[in-house]
Short mmCIF file of C-alpha atoms and ligand atoms in Angstrom, two decimals:
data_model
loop_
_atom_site.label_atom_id
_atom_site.label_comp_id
_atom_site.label_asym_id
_atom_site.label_seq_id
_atom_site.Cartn_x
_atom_site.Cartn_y
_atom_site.Cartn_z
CA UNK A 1 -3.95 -20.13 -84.09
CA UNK A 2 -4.19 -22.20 -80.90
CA UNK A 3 -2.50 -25.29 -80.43
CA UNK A 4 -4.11 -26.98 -77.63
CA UNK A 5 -6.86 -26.00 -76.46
CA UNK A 6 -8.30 -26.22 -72.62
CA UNK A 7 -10.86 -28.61 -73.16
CA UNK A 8 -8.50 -31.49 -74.28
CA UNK A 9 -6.79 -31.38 -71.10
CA UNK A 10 -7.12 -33.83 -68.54
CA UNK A 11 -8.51 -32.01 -64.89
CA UNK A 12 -7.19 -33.47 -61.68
CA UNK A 13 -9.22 -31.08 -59.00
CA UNK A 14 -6.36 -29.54 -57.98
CA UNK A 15 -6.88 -25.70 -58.01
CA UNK A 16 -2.66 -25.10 -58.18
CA UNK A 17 -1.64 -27.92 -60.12
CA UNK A 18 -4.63 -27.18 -63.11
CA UNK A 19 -4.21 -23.21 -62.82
CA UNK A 20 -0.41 -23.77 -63.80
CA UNK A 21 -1.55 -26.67 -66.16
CA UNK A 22 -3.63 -23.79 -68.16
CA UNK A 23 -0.63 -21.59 -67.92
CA UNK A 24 1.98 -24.13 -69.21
CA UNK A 25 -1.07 -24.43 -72.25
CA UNK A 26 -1.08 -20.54 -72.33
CA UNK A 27 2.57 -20.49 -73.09
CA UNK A 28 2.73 -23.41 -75.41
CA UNK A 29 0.33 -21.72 -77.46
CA UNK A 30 2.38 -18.37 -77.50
CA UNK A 31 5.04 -20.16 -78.41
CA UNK A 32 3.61 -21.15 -81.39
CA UNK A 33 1.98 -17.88 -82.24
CA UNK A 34 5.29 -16.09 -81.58
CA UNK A 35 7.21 -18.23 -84.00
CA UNK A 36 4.24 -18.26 -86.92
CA UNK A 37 4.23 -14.29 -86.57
CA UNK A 38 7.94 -14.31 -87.35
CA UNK A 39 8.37 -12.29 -84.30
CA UNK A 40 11.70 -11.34 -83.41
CA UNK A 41 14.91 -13.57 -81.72
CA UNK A 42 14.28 -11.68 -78.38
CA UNK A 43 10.87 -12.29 -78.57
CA UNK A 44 11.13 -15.86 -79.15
CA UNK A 45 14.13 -16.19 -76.80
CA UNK A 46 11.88 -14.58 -74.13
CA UNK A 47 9.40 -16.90 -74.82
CA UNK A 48 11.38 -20.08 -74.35
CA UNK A 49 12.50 -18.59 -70.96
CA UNK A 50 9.17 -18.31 -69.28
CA UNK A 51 8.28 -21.15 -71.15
CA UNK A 52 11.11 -23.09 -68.99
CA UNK A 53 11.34 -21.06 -65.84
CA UNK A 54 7.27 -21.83 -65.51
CA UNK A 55 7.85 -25.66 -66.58
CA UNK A 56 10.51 -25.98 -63.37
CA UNK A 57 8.11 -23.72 -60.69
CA UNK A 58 4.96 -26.29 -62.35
CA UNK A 59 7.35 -29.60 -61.34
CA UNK A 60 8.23 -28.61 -58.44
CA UNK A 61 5.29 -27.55 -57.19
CA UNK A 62 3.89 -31.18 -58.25
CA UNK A 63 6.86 -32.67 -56.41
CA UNK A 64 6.08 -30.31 -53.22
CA UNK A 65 2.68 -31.91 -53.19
CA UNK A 66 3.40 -35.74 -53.80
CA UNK A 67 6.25 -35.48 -51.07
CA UNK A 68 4.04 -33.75 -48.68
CA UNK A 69 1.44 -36.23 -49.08
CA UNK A 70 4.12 -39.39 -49.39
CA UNK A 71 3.00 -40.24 -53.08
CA UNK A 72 3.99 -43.88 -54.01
CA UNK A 73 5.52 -43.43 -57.22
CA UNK A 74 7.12 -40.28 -56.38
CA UNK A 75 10.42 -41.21 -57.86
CA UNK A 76 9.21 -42.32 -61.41
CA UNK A 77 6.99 -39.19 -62.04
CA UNK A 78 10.32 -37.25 -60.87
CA UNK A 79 12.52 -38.34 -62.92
CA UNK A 80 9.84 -38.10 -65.95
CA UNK A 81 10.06 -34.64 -65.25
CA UNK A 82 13.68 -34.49 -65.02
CA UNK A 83 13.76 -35.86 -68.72
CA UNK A 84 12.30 -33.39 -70.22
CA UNK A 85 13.97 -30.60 -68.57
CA UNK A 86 17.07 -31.99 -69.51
CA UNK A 87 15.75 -32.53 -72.77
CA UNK A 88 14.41 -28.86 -73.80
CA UNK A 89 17.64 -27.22 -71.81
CA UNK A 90 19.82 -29.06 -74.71
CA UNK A 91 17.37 -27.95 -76.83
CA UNK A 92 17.95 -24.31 -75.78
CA UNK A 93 21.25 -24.18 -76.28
CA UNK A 94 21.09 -25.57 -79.81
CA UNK A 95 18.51 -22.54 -80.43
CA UNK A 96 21.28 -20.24 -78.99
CA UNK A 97 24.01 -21.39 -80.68
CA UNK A 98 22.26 -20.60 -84.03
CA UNK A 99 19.81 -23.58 -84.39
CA UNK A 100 16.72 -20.86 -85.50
CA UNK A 101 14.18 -24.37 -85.98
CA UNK A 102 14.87 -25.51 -82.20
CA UNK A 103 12.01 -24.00 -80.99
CA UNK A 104 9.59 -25.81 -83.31
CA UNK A 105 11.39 -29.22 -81.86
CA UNK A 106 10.60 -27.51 -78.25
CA UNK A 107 7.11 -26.83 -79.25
CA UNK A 108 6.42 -30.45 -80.27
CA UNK A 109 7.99 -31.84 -77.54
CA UNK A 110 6.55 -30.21 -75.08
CA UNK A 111 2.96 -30.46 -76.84
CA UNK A 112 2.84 -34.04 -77.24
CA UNK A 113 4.97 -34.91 -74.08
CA UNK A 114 2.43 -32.07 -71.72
CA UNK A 115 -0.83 -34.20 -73.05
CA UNK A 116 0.84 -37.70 -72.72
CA UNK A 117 2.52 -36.59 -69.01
CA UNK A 118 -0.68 -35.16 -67.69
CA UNK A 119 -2.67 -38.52 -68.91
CA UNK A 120 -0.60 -41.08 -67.59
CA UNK A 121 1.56 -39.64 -64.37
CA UNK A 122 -0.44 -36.15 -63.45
CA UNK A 123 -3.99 -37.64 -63.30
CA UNK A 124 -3.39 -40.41 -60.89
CA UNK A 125 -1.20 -38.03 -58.89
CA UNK A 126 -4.87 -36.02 -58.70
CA UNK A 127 -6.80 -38.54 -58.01
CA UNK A 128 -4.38 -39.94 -55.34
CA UNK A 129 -4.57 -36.27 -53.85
CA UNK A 130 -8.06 -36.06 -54.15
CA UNK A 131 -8.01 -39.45 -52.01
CA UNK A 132 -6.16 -37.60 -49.05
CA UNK A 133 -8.57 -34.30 -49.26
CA UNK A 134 -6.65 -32.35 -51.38
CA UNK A 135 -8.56 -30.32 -53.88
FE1 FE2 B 1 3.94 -34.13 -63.57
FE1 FE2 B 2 1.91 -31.40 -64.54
#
């Protein structure tokens, strides 16, 4: 089953920023299928990695972009960002010290807070980009 599904996304006509947008999805929605199937802890634990590692390269490619093109509200979308990676690394470490349900709490979190973020801080960062010729 797929959770989210391309079409509800927001675009913001940036090729890097919507490829790794679709990826983020892509992951989200392996998460899911990885914990559903009853796959393995590695599996799942592999998962959550990528899942992470990808969220971090995604941010701070978004933060490469709004400091190379002076972005007004720089600081707030930051530290939105910084939020949530503090939040799911707790969250990881609740999963590895036993917590086998964390990743359901990750999955949500990162569903609802992925639509919400992209909505309200992402798509004005796009269409401020798209403003300076950035595409
Ligand atoms: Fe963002
Ligand atoms: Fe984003």
């Amino acid at each position: 089953m797929t959770l989210i599904s391309w079409n509800t996304l927001n675009t913001l006509n940036v090729g890097e920023i919507d490829a790794q947008h679709h990826r983020l999805i892509a992951l989200v929605n392996e998460l899911h299928q990885t914990m559903t199937s009853a796959q393995g802890a590695d599996k799942l634990n592999r998962v959550l990695l990528e899942l992470i590692e990808f969220t971090k390269l995604h941010f701070a490619t978004e933060e490469k972009f709004m400091t190379g093109y002076a972005y007004p509200a720089y600081e707030q979308h930051k530290k939105e960002h910084e939020v949530l990676l503090g939040d799911i690394e707790q969250l990881l470490q609740r999963f590895r010290n036993g917590d086998f349900l964390i990743p359901f709490a990750i999955e949500l979190d990162l569903e609802s807070w992925a639509l919400r973020h992209i909505e309200t801080h992402d798509k004005p960062l796009g269409d401020y980009l798209n403003s300076k010729g950035v595409f």
